[in-house]
mmCIF file of C-alpha atoms in Angstrom:
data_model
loop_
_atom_site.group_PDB
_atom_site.id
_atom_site.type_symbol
_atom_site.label_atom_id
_atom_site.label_comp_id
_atom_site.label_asym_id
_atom_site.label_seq_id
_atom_site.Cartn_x
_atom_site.Cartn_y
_atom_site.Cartn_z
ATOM 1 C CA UNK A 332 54.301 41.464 -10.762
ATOM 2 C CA UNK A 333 52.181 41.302 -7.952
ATOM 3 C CA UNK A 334 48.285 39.093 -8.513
ATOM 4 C CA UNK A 335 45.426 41.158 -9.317
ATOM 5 C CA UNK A 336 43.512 41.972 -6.107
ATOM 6 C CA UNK A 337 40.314 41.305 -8.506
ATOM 7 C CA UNK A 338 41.348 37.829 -9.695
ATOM 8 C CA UNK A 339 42.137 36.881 -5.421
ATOM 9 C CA UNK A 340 38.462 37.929 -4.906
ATOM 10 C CA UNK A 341 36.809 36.301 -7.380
ATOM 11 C CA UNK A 342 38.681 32.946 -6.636
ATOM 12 C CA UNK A 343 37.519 33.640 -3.109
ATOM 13 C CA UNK A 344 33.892 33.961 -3.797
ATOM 14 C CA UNK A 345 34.008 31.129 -5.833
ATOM 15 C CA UNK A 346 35.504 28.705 -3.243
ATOM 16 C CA UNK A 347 33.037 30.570 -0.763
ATOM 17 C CA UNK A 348 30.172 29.435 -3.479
ATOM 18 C CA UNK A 349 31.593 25.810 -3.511
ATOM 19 C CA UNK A 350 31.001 25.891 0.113
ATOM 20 C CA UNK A 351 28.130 26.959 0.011
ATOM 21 C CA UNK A 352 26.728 24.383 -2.420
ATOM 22 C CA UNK A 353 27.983 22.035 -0.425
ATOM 23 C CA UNK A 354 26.570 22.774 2.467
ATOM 24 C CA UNK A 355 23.174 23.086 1.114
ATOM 25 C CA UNK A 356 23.770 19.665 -0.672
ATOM 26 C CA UNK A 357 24.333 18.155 2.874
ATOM 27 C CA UNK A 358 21.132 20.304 4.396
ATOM 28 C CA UNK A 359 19.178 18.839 1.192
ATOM 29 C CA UNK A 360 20.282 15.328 1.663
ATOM 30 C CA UNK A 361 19.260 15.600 5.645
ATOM 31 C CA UNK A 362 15.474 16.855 4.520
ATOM 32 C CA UNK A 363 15.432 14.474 1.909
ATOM 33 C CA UNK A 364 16.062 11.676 4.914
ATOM 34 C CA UNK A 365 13.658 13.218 7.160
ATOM 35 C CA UNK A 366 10.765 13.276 4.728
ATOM 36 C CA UNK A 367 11.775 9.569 4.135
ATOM 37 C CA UNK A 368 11.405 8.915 7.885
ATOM 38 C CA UNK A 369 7.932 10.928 8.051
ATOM 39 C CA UNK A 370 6.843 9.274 4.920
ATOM 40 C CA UNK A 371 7.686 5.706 6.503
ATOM 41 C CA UNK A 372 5.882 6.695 9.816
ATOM 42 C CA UNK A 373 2.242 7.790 7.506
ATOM 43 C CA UNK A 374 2.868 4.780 5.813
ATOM 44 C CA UNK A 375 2.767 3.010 9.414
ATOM 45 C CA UNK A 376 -0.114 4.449 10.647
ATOM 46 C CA UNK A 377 -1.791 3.399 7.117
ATOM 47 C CA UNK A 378 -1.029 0.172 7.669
ATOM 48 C CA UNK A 379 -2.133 0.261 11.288
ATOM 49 C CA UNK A 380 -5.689 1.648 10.288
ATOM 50 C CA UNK A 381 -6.029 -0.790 7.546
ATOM 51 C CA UNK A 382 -5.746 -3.648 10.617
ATOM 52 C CA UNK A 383 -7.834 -2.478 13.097
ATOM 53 C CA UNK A 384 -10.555 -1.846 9.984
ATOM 54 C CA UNK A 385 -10.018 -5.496 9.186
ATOM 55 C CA UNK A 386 -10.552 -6.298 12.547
ATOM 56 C CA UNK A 387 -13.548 -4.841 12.616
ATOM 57 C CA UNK A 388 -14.781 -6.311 9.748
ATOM 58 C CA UNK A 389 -14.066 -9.639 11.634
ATOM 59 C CA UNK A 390 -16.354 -8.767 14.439
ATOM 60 C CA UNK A 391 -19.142 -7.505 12.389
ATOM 61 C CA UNK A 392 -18.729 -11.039 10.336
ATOM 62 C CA UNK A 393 -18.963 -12.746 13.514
ATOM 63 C CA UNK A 394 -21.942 -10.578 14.621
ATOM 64 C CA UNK A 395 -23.846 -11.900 11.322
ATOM 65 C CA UNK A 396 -22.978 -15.326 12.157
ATOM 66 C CA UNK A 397 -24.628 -15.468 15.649
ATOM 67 C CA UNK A 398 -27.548 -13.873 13.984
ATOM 68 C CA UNK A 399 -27.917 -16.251 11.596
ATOM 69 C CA UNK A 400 -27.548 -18.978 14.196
ATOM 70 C CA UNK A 401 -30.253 -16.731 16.130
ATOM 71 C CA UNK A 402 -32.711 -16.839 13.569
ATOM 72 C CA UNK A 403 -32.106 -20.671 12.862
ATOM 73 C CA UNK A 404 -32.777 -21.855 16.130
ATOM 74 C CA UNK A 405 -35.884 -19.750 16.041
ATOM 75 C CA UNK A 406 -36.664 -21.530 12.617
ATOM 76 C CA UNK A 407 -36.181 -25.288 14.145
ATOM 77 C CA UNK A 408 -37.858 -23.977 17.207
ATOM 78 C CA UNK A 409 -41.268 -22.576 15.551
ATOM 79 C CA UNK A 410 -41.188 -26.101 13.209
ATOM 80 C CA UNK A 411 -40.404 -28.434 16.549
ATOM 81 C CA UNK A 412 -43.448 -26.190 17.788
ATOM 82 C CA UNK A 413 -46.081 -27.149 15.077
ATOM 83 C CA UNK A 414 -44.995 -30.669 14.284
ATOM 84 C CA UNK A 415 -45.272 -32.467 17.700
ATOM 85 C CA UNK A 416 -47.988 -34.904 19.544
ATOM 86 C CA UNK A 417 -49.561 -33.914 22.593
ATOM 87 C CA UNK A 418 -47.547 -36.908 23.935
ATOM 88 C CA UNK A 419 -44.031 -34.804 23.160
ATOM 89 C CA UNK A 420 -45.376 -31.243 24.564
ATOM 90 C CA UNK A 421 -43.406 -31.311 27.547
ATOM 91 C CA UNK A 422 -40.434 -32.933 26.230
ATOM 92 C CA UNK A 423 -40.296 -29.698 23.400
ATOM 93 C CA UNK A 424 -41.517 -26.997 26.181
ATOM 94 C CA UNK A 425 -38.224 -27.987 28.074
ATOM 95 C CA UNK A 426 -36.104 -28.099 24.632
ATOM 96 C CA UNK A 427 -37.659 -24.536 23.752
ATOM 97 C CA UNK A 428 -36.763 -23.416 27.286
ATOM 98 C CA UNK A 429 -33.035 -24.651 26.862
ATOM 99 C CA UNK A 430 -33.328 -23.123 23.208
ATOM 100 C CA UNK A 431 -34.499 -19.475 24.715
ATOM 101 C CA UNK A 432 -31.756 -19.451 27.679
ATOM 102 C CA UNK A 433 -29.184 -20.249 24.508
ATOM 103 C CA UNK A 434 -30.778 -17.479 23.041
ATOM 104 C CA UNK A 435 -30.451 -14.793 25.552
ATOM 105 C CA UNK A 436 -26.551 -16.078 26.202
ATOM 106 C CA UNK A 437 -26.053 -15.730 22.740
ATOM 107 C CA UNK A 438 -27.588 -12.437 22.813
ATOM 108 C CA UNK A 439 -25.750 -10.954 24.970
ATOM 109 C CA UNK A 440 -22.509 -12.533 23.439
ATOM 110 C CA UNK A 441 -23.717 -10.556 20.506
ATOM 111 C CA UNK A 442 -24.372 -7.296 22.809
ATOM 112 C CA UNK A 443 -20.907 -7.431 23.959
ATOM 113 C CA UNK A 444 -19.404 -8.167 20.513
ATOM 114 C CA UNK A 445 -21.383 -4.782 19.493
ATOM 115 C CA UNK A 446 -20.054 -2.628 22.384
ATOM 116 C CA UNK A 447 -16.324 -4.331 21.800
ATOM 117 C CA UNK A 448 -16.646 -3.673 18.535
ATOM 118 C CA UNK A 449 -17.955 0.091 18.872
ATOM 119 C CA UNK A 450 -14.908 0.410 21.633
ATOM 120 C CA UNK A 451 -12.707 -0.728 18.766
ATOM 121 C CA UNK A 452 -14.339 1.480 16.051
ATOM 122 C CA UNK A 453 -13.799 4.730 18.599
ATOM 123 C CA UNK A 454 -10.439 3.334 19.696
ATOM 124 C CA UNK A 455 -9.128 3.111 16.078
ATOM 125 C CA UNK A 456 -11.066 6.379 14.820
ATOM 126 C CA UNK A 457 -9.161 8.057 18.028
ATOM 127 C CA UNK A 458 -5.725 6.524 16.745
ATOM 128 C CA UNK A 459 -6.634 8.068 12.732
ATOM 129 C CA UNK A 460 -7.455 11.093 13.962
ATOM 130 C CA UNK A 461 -4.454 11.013 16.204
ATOM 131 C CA UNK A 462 -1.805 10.280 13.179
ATOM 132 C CA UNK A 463 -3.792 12.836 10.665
ATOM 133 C CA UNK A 464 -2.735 15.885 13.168
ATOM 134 C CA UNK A 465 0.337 14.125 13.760
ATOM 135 C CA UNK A 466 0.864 14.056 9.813
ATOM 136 C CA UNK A 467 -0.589 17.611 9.828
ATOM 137 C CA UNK A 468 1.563 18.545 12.055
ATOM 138 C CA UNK A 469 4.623 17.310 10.778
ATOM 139 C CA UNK A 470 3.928 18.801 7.448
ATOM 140 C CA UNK A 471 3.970 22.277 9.416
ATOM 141 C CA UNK A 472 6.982 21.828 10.574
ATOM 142 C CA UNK A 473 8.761 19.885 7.135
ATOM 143 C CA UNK A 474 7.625 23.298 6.018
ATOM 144 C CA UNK A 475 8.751 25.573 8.057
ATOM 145 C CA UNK A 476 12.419 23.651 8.709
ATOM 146 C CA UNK A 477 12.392 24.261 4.487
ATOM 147 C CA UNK A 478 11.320 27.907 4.627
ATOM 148 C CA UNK A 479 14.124 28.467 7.455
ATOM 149 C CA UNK A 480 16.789 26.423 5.141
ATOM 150 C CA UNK A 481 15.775 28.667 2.409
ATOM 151 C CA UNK A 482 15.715 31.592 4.661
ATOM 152 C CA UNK A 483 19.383 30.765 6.101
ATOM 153 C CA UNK A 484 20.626 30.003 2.468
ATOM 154 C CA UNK A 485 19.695 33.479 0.732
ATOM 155 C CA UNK A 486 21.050 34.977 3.913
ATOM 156 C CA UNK A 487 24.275 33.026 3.224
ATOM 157 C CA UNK A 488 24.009 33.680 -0.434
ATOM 158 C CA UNK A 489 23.371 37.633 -0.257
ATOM 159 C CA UNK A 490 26.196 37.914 2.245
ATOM 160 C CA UNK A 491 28.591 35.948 0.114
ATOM 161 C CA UNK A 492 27.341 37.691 -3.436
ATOM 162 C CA UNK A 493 27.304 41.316 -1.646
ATOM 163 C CA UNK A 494 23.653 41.280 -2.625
ATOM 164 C CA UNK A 495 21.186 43.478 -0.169
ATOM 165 C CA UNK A 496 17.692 41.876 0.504
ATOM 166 C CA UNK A 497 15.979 44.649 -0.643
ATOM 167 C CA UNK A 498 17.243 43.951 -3.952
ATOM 168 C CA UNK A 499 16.014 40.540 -3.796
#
């Protein structure tokens, strides 16, 4: 007695189906990687952003600290001032001279720390800015490689099942 051509078809569809699965097992599998690998990079550029804001919390440290040592020198220079004889008055005009010229180098240490650090602040803004569209960006596409996966699968699916889209 010959097989029933209805039994040969099902057993067809069904291996068909286990192909099918498997295939979208190994297309899962491959997302499931690449969000791994886009997860890893955000995670980089976390990491990267959290440096360059400790590094700027380093230079604004150091900023306060030459201000401090701004305002003490101003301190010992104001009490040097008041305290002395007419016999030391040249002796502290010259040290307050030598104290002002520190001063104004020390100043402009501290301007150049402020523009460095505002270079870095821009610099490292630029670079967050830069890895949220990045991010953004690969989020549009993670989502559109899915929809097309999806897209490609019913296809596969409705072909295989003998299922029209419109019924879908």
């Amino acid at each position: 007695m010959p097989p029933k051509k209805g039994a040969d078809l099902a057993k067809a569809a069904k291996l068909a189906d286990k192909d099918n699965l498997a295939r979208a097992e190994t297309e899962i599998l491959s997302l499931q990687k690449l969000l791994e690998i886009r997860s890893h990079e955000a995670l980089e550029a976390k990491r990267s952003e959290k440096m360059w804001r400790e590094r700027m919390e380093a230079f604004t440290k150091t900023l306060e600290q030459h201000k401090e040592d701004t305002l003490d020198i101003t301190a010992d220079m104001t009490r040097q001032y008041k305290g002395p004889t007419a016999k030391r008055v040249n002796e502290l005009e010259e040290e307050r001279r030598v104290l002002k010229q520190t001063i104004e180098e020390r100043n402009a240490v501290i301007s150049s720390l402020e523009d460095e650090k505002e270079k870095i602040k821009r610099a490292s803004e630029a670079e967050i800015q830069m890895y949220e569209h990045k991010v953004k960006e690969m989020q549009v596409e993670f989502a559109q490689m899915l929809r097309d996966t999806l897209d490609r699968m019913h296809d596969r699916l409705s072909k295989n099942a003998g299922i029209t889209a419109d019924s879908y």
